[in-house]
Amino acid sequence: MSESDRELVIVGVDSAAFDPLLEVLEARKVVTPAQLRLLDTEDSGADPQVFANRSISVDVLEQFQFAPEQVVVLLKGGEAGRAALAAAESAGAWVLDGADNTRGDDTVAVIHPLLNSADIAGAERRVLALPAAGAAMVAEALAPLADQLQGVEVLLEQPVSALGKAAVDAMAAQTARMFNGQEAEIDPAIGHRLAFNQLSSSEALLASGHNLSELALVHDLRRLLGDKVAVDATINTASVFHGQLANVRALMAEDVALDQVEALLRNGARLKMSERPSAQEAVGGEETLVGRVRQSLLNKRQVNFCAASDNLRKDLAINCAQIVHLLLKNH
């Protein structure tokens, strides 16, 4: 079967990542309108979507028949996402999980198209997972230092869009109410106001003091960097819609000169040096911004720097589109 005869099925039109993914797929001509199928749950009431000047209907997920020639991208989590995953895998389709349905499952290969796309050929199952957006960005930034890397500590400032479209809508509504002198309604699932706020954790804490997203970030980084690299992570939520920034502390195996580190980062794939990286500067771009490289005052083997990227467009949509292209073409 030729590449043009295969279908791309996207599950989850209501996801915050859906619009950026559709834009990237169209701009890069990964698939034609005839190859694209869109699905969502029966109660979603999703309207048809425009792709390459064609109107694409949104079919009902519960009634859809998956097939072996399809590549299925999951942007929907929860019970519906897990059911779609099981049905698509049972049908023999390739599945790319971008919604944490396979979180913590070591039988599923975590794939970053820039770092380990060759692992697709040896995947245990026809199910792959995108790394969490923060993990994709940090692993990309650390890749030039991998040979000397001993440990890494990440403080990720994630935007509200990392929590999903409902959180984006909630923060927009809270902002509007506050500008009108009204009290902002608080989502009980988060327990705090999103607008004009900064959260130490947007999720319930585990016994260790971490939350599940932090452990998922650690898990994905270790899968991408290797088990020999010690990893710890903290995720705060900043009151911005899009764009993420991480403070990264990299512990090297031996003393290393800053000019050498900067040279390695400057030559890293999809990295762009910036004196003072910001999340806003990164939004809409296709590179990870890296800057503020400095030696730790506590440890001569530790190098600190900042990384910023567009969490939806770059770290989810572009990475997803590249993996989809590989699956349609080679697998």
Short mmCIF file of N, CA, C and O in Angstrom, two decimals, residues 137-258:
data_model
loop_
_atom_site.label_atom_id
_atom_site.label_comp_id
_atom_site.label_asym_id
_atom_site.label_seq_id
_atom_site.Cartn_x
_atom_site.Cartn_y
_atom_site.Cartn_z
N MET A 137 11.09 19.56 25.20
CA MET A 137 11.92 20.76 25.15
C MET A 137 13.23 20.58 25.89
O MET A 137 14.31 20.88 25.37
N VAL A 138 13.17 20.07 27.12
CA VAL A 138 14.37 19.94 27.95
C VAL A 138 15.33 18.91 27.36
O VAL A 138 16.55 19.12 27.31
N ALA A 139 14.79 17.78 26.88
CA ALA A 139 15.66 16.77 26.28
C ALA A 139 16.36 17.31 25.04
O ALA A 139 17.54 17.02 24.80
N GLU A 140 15.66 18.11 24.25
CA GLU A 140 16.24 18.72 23.06
C GLU A 140 17.38 19.67 23.45
O GLU A 140 18.44 19.70 22.83
N ALA A 141 17.14 20.45 24.52
CA ALA A 141 18.15 21.40 24.98
C ALA A 141 19.37 20.71 25.56
O ALA A 141 20.50 21.22 25.46
N LEU A 142 19.17 19.55 26.18
CA LEU A 142 20.27 18.83 26.82
C LEU A 142 21.01 17.89 25.86
O LEU A 142 22.10 17.42 26.19
N ALA A 143 20.43 17.61 24.71
CA ALA A 143 21.03 16.65 23.78
C ALA A 143 22.49 16.95 23.45
O ALA A 143 23.32 16.03 23.42
N PRO A 144 22.88 18.23 23.23
CA PRO A 144 24.29 18.49 22.91
C PRO A 144 25.24 18.19 24.07
O PRO A 144 26.45 18.05 23.86
N LEU A 145 24.70 18.09 25.29
CA LEU A 145 25.53 17.85 26.48
C LEU A 145 25.46 16.40 26.94
O LEU A 145 26.03 16.05 27.98
N ALA A 146 24.77 15.56 26.21
CA ALA A 146 24.43 14.22 26.67
C ALA A 146 25.64 13.39 27.07
O ALA A 146 25.58 12.63 28.05
N ASP A 147 26.74 13.50 26.35
CA ASP A 147 27.90 12.67 26.62
C ASP A 147 28.51 12.94 27.99
O ASP A 147 29.17 12.07 28.57
N GLN A 148 28.30 14.14 28.51
CA GLN A 148 28.92 14.51 29.79
C GLN A 148 27.89 14.66 30.91
O GLN A 148 28.25 15.01 32.03
N LEU A 149 26.62 14.41 30.61
CA LEU A 149 25.54 14.70 31.55
C LEU A 149 25.43 13.61 32.62
O LEU A 149 25.36 12.42 32.31
N GLN A 150 25.40 14.03 33.87
CA GLN A 150 25.28 13.09 34.99
C GLN A 150 23.93 13.21 35.69
O GLN A 150 23.38 12.23 36.17
N GLY A 151 23.40 14.40 35.76
CA GLY A 151 22.11 14.61 36.41
C GLY A 151 21.48 15.91 35.94
O GLY A 151 22.17 16.79 35.42
N VAL A 152 20.18 16.02 36.11
CA VAL A 152 19.49 17.23 35.70
C VAL A 152 18.32 17.50 36.64
O VAL A 152 17.61 16.58 37.05
N GLU A 153 18.16 18.76 36.99
CA GLU A 153 17.02 19.21 37.78
C GLU A 153 16.29 20.27 36.97
O GLU A 153 16.91 21.22 36.48
N VAL A 154 14.98 20.10 36.83
CA VAL A 154 14.19 20.98 35.97
C VAL A 154 13.12 21.69 36.79
O VAL A 154 12.38 21.04 37.55
N LEU A 155 13.04 22.99 36.65
CA LEU A 155 11.90 23.75 37.15
C LEU A 155 11.17 24.29 35.94
O LEU A 155 11.63 25.20 35.26
N LEU A 156 10.02 23.68 35.64
CA LEU A 156 9.25 24.03 34.45
C LEU A 156 8.11 24.96 34.82
O LEU A 156 7.30 24.65 35.70
N GLU A 157 8.07 26.11 34.13
CA GLU A 157 6.93 27.03 34.26
C GLU A 157 6.02 26.75 33.08
O GLU A 157 6.27 27.19 31.96
N GLN A 158 4.96 25.98 33.33
CA GLN A 158 4.07 25.60 32.23
C GLN A 158 2.92 26.60 32.10
O GLN A 158 2.48 27.19 33.07
N PRO A 159 2.43 26.79 30.86
CA PRO A 159 1.29 27.69 30.64
C PRO A 159 -0.02 26.96 30.93
O PRO A 159 -0.06 25.73 31.07
N VAL A 160 -1.08 27.71 30.98
CA VAL A 160 -2.39 27.13 31.27
C VAL A 160 -2.84 26.17 30.16
O VAL A 160 -3.54 25.20 30.42
N SER A 161 -2.39 26.40 28.92
CA SER A 161 -2.79 25.49 27.84
C SER A 161 -2.27 24.07 28.05
O SER A 161 -2.79 23.13 27.47
N ALA A 162 -1.25 23.90 28.90
CA ALA A 162 -0.77 22.56 29.23
C ALA A 162 -1.81 21.76 30.01
O ALA A 162 -1.75 20.53 30.07
N LEU A 163 -2.77 22.46 30.60
CA LEU A 163 -3.83 21.81 31.38
C LEU A 163 -5.04 21.47 30.52
O LEU A 163 -5.97 20.83 31.01
N GLY A 164 -5.05 21.92 29.25
CA GLY A 164 -6.16 21.59 28.37
C GLY A 164 -6.99 22.80 27.99
O GLY A 164 -6.88 23.88 28.59
N LYS A 165 -7.84 22.60 26.99
CA LYS A 165 -8.66 23.70 26.47
C LYS A 165 -9.62 24.25 27.51
O LYS A 165 -9.88 25.46 27.56
N ALA A 166 -10.16 23.38 28.37
CA ALA A 166 -11.10 23.83 29.39
C ALA A 166 -10.42 24.82 30.34
O ALA A 166 -11.04 25.80 30.78
N ALA A 167 -9.15 24.58 30.66
CA ALA A 167 -8.42 25.49 31.54
C ALA A 167 -8.17 26.83 30.86
O ALA A 167 -8.24 27.89 31.49
N VAL A 168 -7.86 26.80 29.55
CA VAL A 168 -7.68 28.05 28.80
C VAL A 168 -8.97 28.86 28.82
O VAL A 168 -8.96 30.07 29.07
N ASP A 169 -10.09 28.19 28.56
CA ASP A 169 -11.39 28.88 28.57
C ASP A 169 -11.70 29.42 29.97
O ASP A 169 -12.24 30.53 30.10
N ALA A 170 -11.35 28.64 30.99
CA ALA A 170 -11.62 29.08 32.37
C ALA A 170 -10.80 30.31 32.72
O ALA A 170 -11.31 31.26 33.33
N MET A 171 -9.52 30.35 32.32
CA MET A 171 -8.70 31.52 32.64
C MET A 171 -9.18 32.75 31.87
O MET A 171 -9.18 33.86 32.40
N ALA A 172 -9.62 32.55 30.62
CA ALA A 172 -10.14 33.68 29.86
C ALA A 172 -11.38 34.26 30.53
O ALA A 172 -11.53 35.48 30.65
N ALA A 173 -12.26 33.37 31.01
CA ALA A 173 -13.48 33.82 31.69
C ALA A 173 -13.14 34.51 33.01
O ALA A 173 -13.73 35.56 33.35
N GLN A 174 -12.20 33.97 33.75
CA GLN A 174 -11.78 34.58 35.02
C GLN A 174 -11.19 35.97 34.78
O GLN A 174 -11.47 36.92 35.52
N THR A 175 -10.36 36.09 33.75
CA THR A 175 -9.74 37.38 33.43
C THR A 175 -10.81 38.42 33.10
O THR A 175 -10.75 39.57 33.58
N ALA A 176 -11.79 38.02 32.28
CA ALA A 176 -12.86 38.95 31.90
C ALA A 176 -13.66 39.40 33.13
O ALA A 176 -13.97 40.59 33.27
N ARG A 177 -13.97 38.47 34.03
CA ARG A 177 -14.74 38.82 35.23
C ARG A 177 -13.95 39.78 36.12
O ARG A 177 -14.50 40.75 36.65
N MET A 178 -12.65 39.52 36.26
CA MET A 178 -11.85 40.36 37.14
C MET A 178 -11.69 41.76 36.57
O MET A 178 -11.68 42.75 37.31
N PHE A 179 -11.57 41.87 35.24
CA PHE A 179 -11.48 43.19 34.62
C PHE A 179 -12.79 43.97 34.78
O PHE A 179 -12.80 45.21 34.69
N ASN A 180 -13.88 43.24 34.99
CA ASN A 180 -15.18 43.88 35.18
C ASN A 180 -15.54 44.02 36.65
O ASN A 180 -16.70 44.27 37.00
N GLY A 181 -14.53 43.84 37.52
CA GLY A 181 -14.75 44.04 38.95
C GLY A 181 -15.52 42.93 39.62
O GLY A 181 -16.06 43.15 40.72
N GLN A 182 -15.61 41.77 38.99
CA GLN A 182 -16.36 40.65 39.57
C GLN A 182 -15.41 39.60 40.14
O GLN A 182 -14.23 39.54 39.79
N GLU A 183 -15.93 38.79 41.01
CA GLU A 183 -15.14 37.70 41.60
C GLU A 183 -14.97 36.59 40.58
O GLU A 183 -15.92 36.21 39.89
N ALA A 184 -13.77 36.06 40.44
CA ALA A 184 -13.50 34.98 39.48
C ALA A 184 -13.95 33.64 40.04
O ALA A 184 -13.71 33.34 41.21
N GLU A 185 -14.64 32.87 39.22
CA GLU A 185 -15.05 31.52 39.62
C GLU A 185 -13.84 30.58 39.55
O GLU A 185 -13.08 30.60 38.59
N ILE A 186 -13.70 29.76 40.58
CA ILE A 186 -12.54 28.87 40.68
C ILE A 186 -12.96 27.45 40.34
O ILE A 186 -13.95 26.93 40.86
N ASP A 187 -12.19 26.81 39.47
CA ASP A 187 -12.44 25.42 39.13
C ASP A 187 -12.08 24.55 40.33
O ASP A 187 -10.92 24.55 40.77
N PRO A 188 -13.05 23.80 40.87
CA PRO A 188 -12.75 22.98 42.07
C PRO A 188 -11.70 21.91 41.81
O PRO A 188 -11.02 21.47 42.74
N ALA A 189 -11.56 21.47 40.56
CA ALA A 189 -10.56 20.43 40.26
C ALA A 189 -9.14 20.97 40.45
O ALA A 189 -8.23 20.23 40.82
N ILE A 190 -8.95 22.27 40.19
CA ILE A 190 -7.63 22.89 40.37
C ILE A 190 -7.50 23.50 41.75
O ILE A 190 -6.44 23.43 42.38
N GLY A 191 -8.57 24.07 42.24
CA GLY A 191 -8.57 24.60 43.60
C GLY A 191 -8.00 25.99 43.76
O GLY A 191 -7.94 26.52 44.87
N HIS A 192 -7.56 26.60 42.66
CA HIS A 192 -7.01 27.94 42.70
C HIS A 192 -7.45 28.69 41.46
O HIS A 192 -7.80 28.10 40.46
N ARG A 193 -7.40 30.02 41.56
CA ARG A 193 -7.66 30.85 40.40
C ARG A 193 -6.50 30.72 39.42
O ARG A 193 -5.33 30.67 39.82
N LEU A 194 -6.80 30.65 38.12
CA LEU A 194 -5.76 30.59 37.10
C LEU A 194 -5.34 31.98 36.64
O LEU A 194 -4.17 32.21 36.36
N ALA A 195 -6.28 32.90 36.55
CA ALA A 195 -5.98 34.25 36.08
C ALA A 195 -5.16 35.01 37.12
O ALA A 195 -5.46 34.96 38.32
N PHE A 196 -4.12 35.71 36.66
CA PHE A 196 -3.29 36.54 37.52
C PHE A 196 -2.81 35.78 38.76
O PHE A 196 -2.97 36.20 39.89
N ASN A 197 -2.23 34.63 38.49
CA ASN A 197 -1.80 33.77 39.59
C ASN A 197 -0.61 32.94 39.13
O ASN A 197 -0.29 32.88 37.94
N GLN A 198 0.06 32.30 40.06
CA GLN A 198 1.12 31.34 39.75
C GLN A 198 1.00 30.21 40.75
O GLN A 198 1.02 30.44 41.96
N LEU A 199 0.87 28.99 40.23
CA LEU A 199 0.59 27.84 41.08
C LEU A 199 1.82 26.99 41.29
O LEU A 199 2.54 26.66 40.35
N SER A 200 2.06 26.61 42.54
CA SER A 200 3.15 25.68 42.82
C SER A 200 2.81 24.29 42.32
O SER A 200 3.70 23.50 42.00
N SER A 201 1.52 23.97 42.21
CA SER A 201 1.07 22.72 41.60
C SER A 201 -0.38 22.88 41.21
O SER A 201 -1.19 23.36 42.02
N SER A 202 -0.72 22.48 40.00
CA SER A 202 -2.12 22.55 39.56
C SER A 202 -2.83 21.22 39.80
O SER A 202 -3.99 21.07 39.41
N GLU A 203 -2.13 20.27 40.41
CA GLU A 203 -2.69 18.94 40.66
C GLU A 203 -2.55 18.58 42.14
O GLU A 203 -1.77 19.19 42.87
N ALA A 204 -3.28 17.55 42.54
CA ALA A 204 -3.13 17.01 43.89
C ALA A 204 -1.72 16.44 44.05
O ALA A 204 -1.11 15.96 43.10
N LEU A 205 -1.21 16.51 45.28
CA LEU A 205 0.14 16.03 45.56
C LEU A 205 0.12 14.57 46.02
O LEU A 205 -0.80 14.13 46.71
N LEU A 206 1.15 13.85 45.64
CA LEU A 206 1.34 12.47 46.10
C LEU A 206 2.08 12.47 47.43
O LEU A 206 2.52 13.51 47.92
N ALA A 207 2.26 11.30 48.00
CA ALA A 207 2.93 11.19 49.29
C ALA A 207 4.35 11.74 49.25
O ALA A 207 4.86 12.28 50.23
N SER A 208 4.99 11.65 48.08
CA SER A 208 6.37 12.14 47.93
C SER A 208 6.45 13.65 47.87
O SER A 208 7.54 14.23 47.98
N GLY A 209 5.30 14.32 47.68
CA GLY A 209 5.28 15.76 47.47
C GLY A 209 5.29 16.16 46.01
O GLY A 209 5.04 17.31 45.68
N HIS A 210 5.58 15.20 45.12
CA HIS A 210 5.48 15.45 43.68
C HIS A 210 4.01 15.31 43.25
O HIS A 210 3.18 14.79 43.99
N ASN A 211 3.71 15.76 42.03
CA ASN A 211 2.43 15.43 41.43
C ASN A 211 2.67 14.49 40.24
O ASN A 211 3.81 14.25 39.85
N LEU A 212 1.59 13.98 39.65
CA LEU A 212 1.74 12.99 38.58
C LEU A 212 2.44 13.56 37.35
O LEU A 212 3.22 12.88 36.70
N SER A 213 2.18 14.82 37.04
CA SER A 213 2.81 15.41 35.86
C SER A 213 4.32 15.54 36.05
O SER A 213 5.09 15.36 35.10
N GLU A 214 4.75 15.83 37.26
CA GLU A 214 6.19 15.91 37.54
C GLU A 214 6.85 14.54 37.38
O GLU A 214 7.94 14.43 36.81
N LEU A 215 6.19 13.51 37.88
CA LEU A 215 6.75 12.16 37.74
C LEU A 215 6.75 11.73 36.27
O LEU A 215 7.66 11.02 35.82
N ALA A 216 5.73 12.16 35.51
CA ALA A 216 5.70 11.85 34.07
C ALA A 216 6.83 12.56 33.35
O ALA A 216 7.45 12.00 32.44
N LEU A 217 7.12 13.79 33.75
CA LEU A 217 8.24 14.54 33.17
C LEU A 217 9.56 13.83 33.46
O LEU A 217 10.40 13.66 32.58
N VAL A 218 9.74 13.37 34.69
CA VAL A 218 10.95 12.61 35.06
C VAL A 218 11.04 11.34 34.23
O VAL A 218 12.09 11.00 33.68
N HIS A 219 9.93 10.62 34.13
CA HIS A 219 9.89 9.36 33.39
C HIS A 219 10.29 9.57 31.93
O HIS A 219 11.12 8.84 31.38
N ASP A 220 9.68 10.58 31.28
CA ASP A 220 9.96 10.81 29.86
C ASP A 220 11.40 11.27 29.64
O ASP A 220 12.05 10.87 28.67
N LEU A 221 11.91 12.11 30.53
CA LEU A 221 13.29 12.56 30.40
C LEU A 221 14.27 11.39 30.53
O LEU A 221 15.25 11.30 29.79
N ARG A 222 14.00 10.50 31.45
CA ARG A 222 14.90 9.34 31.62
C ARG A 222 14.82 8.42 30.41
O ARG A 222 15.82 7.83 30.01
N ARG A 223 13.64 8.31 29.81
CA ARG A 223 13.52 7.49 28.59
C ARG A 223 14.31 8.12 27.44
O ARG A 223 14.87 7.40 26.60
N LEU A 224 14.37 9.45 27.38
CA LEU A 224 15.04 10.13 26.28
C LEU A 224 16.53 10.35 26.54
O LEU A 224 17.33 10.33 25.61
N LEU A 225 16.91 10.53 27.81
CA LEU A 225 18.30 10.83 28.14
C LEU A 225 19.08 9.60 28.57
O LEU A 225 20.31 9.60 28.53
N GLY A 226 18.37 8.54 28.99
CA GLY A 226 19.04 7.32 29.45
C GLY A 226 18.94 7.19 30.96
O GLY A 226 18.92 8.18 31.70
N ASP A 227 18.93 5.95 31.43
CA ASP A 227 18.74 5.68 32.86
C ASP A 227 19.93 6.11 33.71
O ASP A 227 19.82 6.19 34.94
N LYS A 228 21.07 6.37 33.10
CA LYS A 228 22.25 6.76 33.87
C LYS A 228 22.19 8.21 34.34
O LYS A 228 22.98 8.63 35.19
N VAL A 229 21.26 8.98 33.79
CA VAL A 229 21.12 10.39 34.16
C VAL A 229 20.08 10.52 35.26
O VAL A 229 18.92 10.12 35.10
N ALA A 230 20.49 11.05 36.41
CA ALA A 230 19.55 11.29 37.51
C ALA A 230 18.69 12.50 37.18
O ALA A 230 19.19 13.50 36.65
N VAL A 231 17.38 12.40 37.47
CA VAL A 231 16.45 13.46 37.08
C VAL A 231 15.51 13.80 38.23
O VAL A 231 15.00 12.90 38.91
N ASP A 232 15.27 15.08 38.43
CA ASP A 232 14.21 15.54 39.32
C ASP A 232 13.53 16.71 38.63
O ASP A 232 14.13 17.39 37.79
N ALA A 233 12.26 16.94 38.97
CA ALA A 233 11.50 17.98 38.27
C ALA A 233 10.45 18.59 39.17
O ALA A 233 9.86 17.93 40.03
N THR A 234 10.22 19.86 38.95
CA THR A 234 9.13 20.61 39.57
C THR A 234 8.39 21.33 38.45
O THR A 234 9.01 21.88 37.54
N ILE A 235 7.05 21.29 38.51
CA ILE A 235 6.24 22.00 37.51
C ILE A 235 5.36 23.02 38.21
O ILE A 235 4.50 22.66 39.02
N ASN A 236 5.58 24.29 37.91
CA ASN A 236 4.69 25.35 38.35
C ASN A 236 3.82 25.75 37.16
O ASN A 236 4.20 25.55 36.01
N THR A 237 2.67 26.33 37.44
CA THR A 237 1.78 26.81 36.37
C THR A 237 1.74 28.33 36.42
O THR A 237 1.39 28.93 37.44
N ALA A 238 2.13 28.96 35.31
CA ALA A 238 2.14 30.42 35.20
C ALA A 238 0.86 30.89 34.53
O ALA A 238 0.26 30.18 33.71
N SER A 239 0.44 32.09 34.84
CA SER A 239 -0.82 32.63 34.33
C SER A 239 -0.63 33.23 32.94
O SER A 239 -0.84 34.42 32.70
N VAL A 240 -0.22 32.38 32.00
CA VAL A 240 -0.14 32.74 30.58
C VAL A 240 -0.83 31.65 29.79
O VAL A 240 -0.90 30.50 30.24
N PHE A 241 -1.32 31.98 28.61
CA PHE A 241 -2.05 30.98 27.83
C PHE A 241 -1.11 29.97 27.17
O PHE A 241 -1.36 28.78 27.21
N HIS A 242 -0.06 30.46 26.52
CA HIS A 242 0.81 29.58 25.74
C HIS A 242 2.27 29.94 25.96
O HIS A 242 2.59 31.08 26.28
N GLY A 243 3.14 28.96 25.72
CA GLY A 243 4.57 29.18 25.84
C GLY A 243 5.09 28.74 27.19
O GLY A 243 4.53 29.11 28.24
N GLN A 244 6.14 27.92 27.20
CA GLN A 244 6.69 27.40 28.45
C GLN A 244 8.16 27.79 28.59
O GLN A 244 8.86 28.04 27.61
N LEU A 245 8.60 27.86 29.85
CA LEU A 245 9.98 28.20 30.15
C LEU A 245 10.47 27.29 31.26
O LEU A 245 9.75 27.04 32.23
N ALA A 246 11.69 26.80 31.12
CA ALA A 246 12.28 25.93 32.13
C ALA A 246 13.62 26.46 32.57
O ALA A 246 14.42 26.92 31.75
N ASN A 247 13.86 26.42 33.88
CA ASN A 247 15.20 26.62 34.43
C ASN A 247 15.81 25.24 34.60
O ASN A 247 15.24 24.38 35.30
N VAL A 248 16.94 25.01 33.93
CA VAL A 248 17.56 23.70 33.89
C VAL A 248 18.90 23.75 34.61
O VAL A 248 19.73 24.63 34.33
N ARG A 249 19.11 22.81 35.52
CA ARG A 249 20.39 22.67 36.22
C ARG A 249 21.01 21.36 35.79
O ARG A 249 20.50 20.28 36.14
N ALA A 250 22.07 21.45 35.02
CA ALA A 250 22.71 20.25 34.46
C ALA A 250 24.00 19.96 35.21
O ALA A 250 24.91 20.78 35.24
N LEU A 251 24.08 18.78 35.80
CA LEU A 251 25.28 18.35 36.51
C LEU A 251 26.13 17.53 35.56
O LEU A 251 25.70 16.49 35.05
N MET A 252 27.34 18.01 35.31
CA MET A 252 28.23 17.35 34.37
C MET A 252 29.14 16.36 35.11
O MET A 252 29.37 16.46 36.31
N ALA A 253 29.69 15.41 34.38
CA ALA A 253 30.55 14.39 34.98
C ALA A 253 31.87 14.97 35.46
O ALA A 253 32.51 14.42 36.36
N GLU A 254 32.29 16.08 34.88
CA GLU A 254 33.53 16.74 35.28
C GLU A 254 33.43 18.22 35.00
O GLU A 254 32.48 18.68 34.34
N ASP A 255 34.40 18.99 35.49
CA ASP A 255 34.38 20.42 35.24
C ASP A 255 34.38 20.70 33.74
O ASP A 255 35.05 20.01 32.97
N VAL A 256 33.61 21.69 33.35
CA VAL A 256 33.52 22.02 31.92
C VAL A 256 33.49 23.54 31.78
O VAL A 256 32.85 24.24 32.58
N ALA A 257 34.18 24.05 30.78
CA ALA A 257 34.23 25.49 30.57
C ALA A 257 32.92 25.98 29.98
O ALA A 257 32.32 25.32 29.12
N LEU A 258 32.49 27.17 30.41
CA LEU A 258 31.23 27.72 29.93
C LEU A 258 31.25 27.96 28.42
O LEU A 258 30.24 27.74 27.75
#
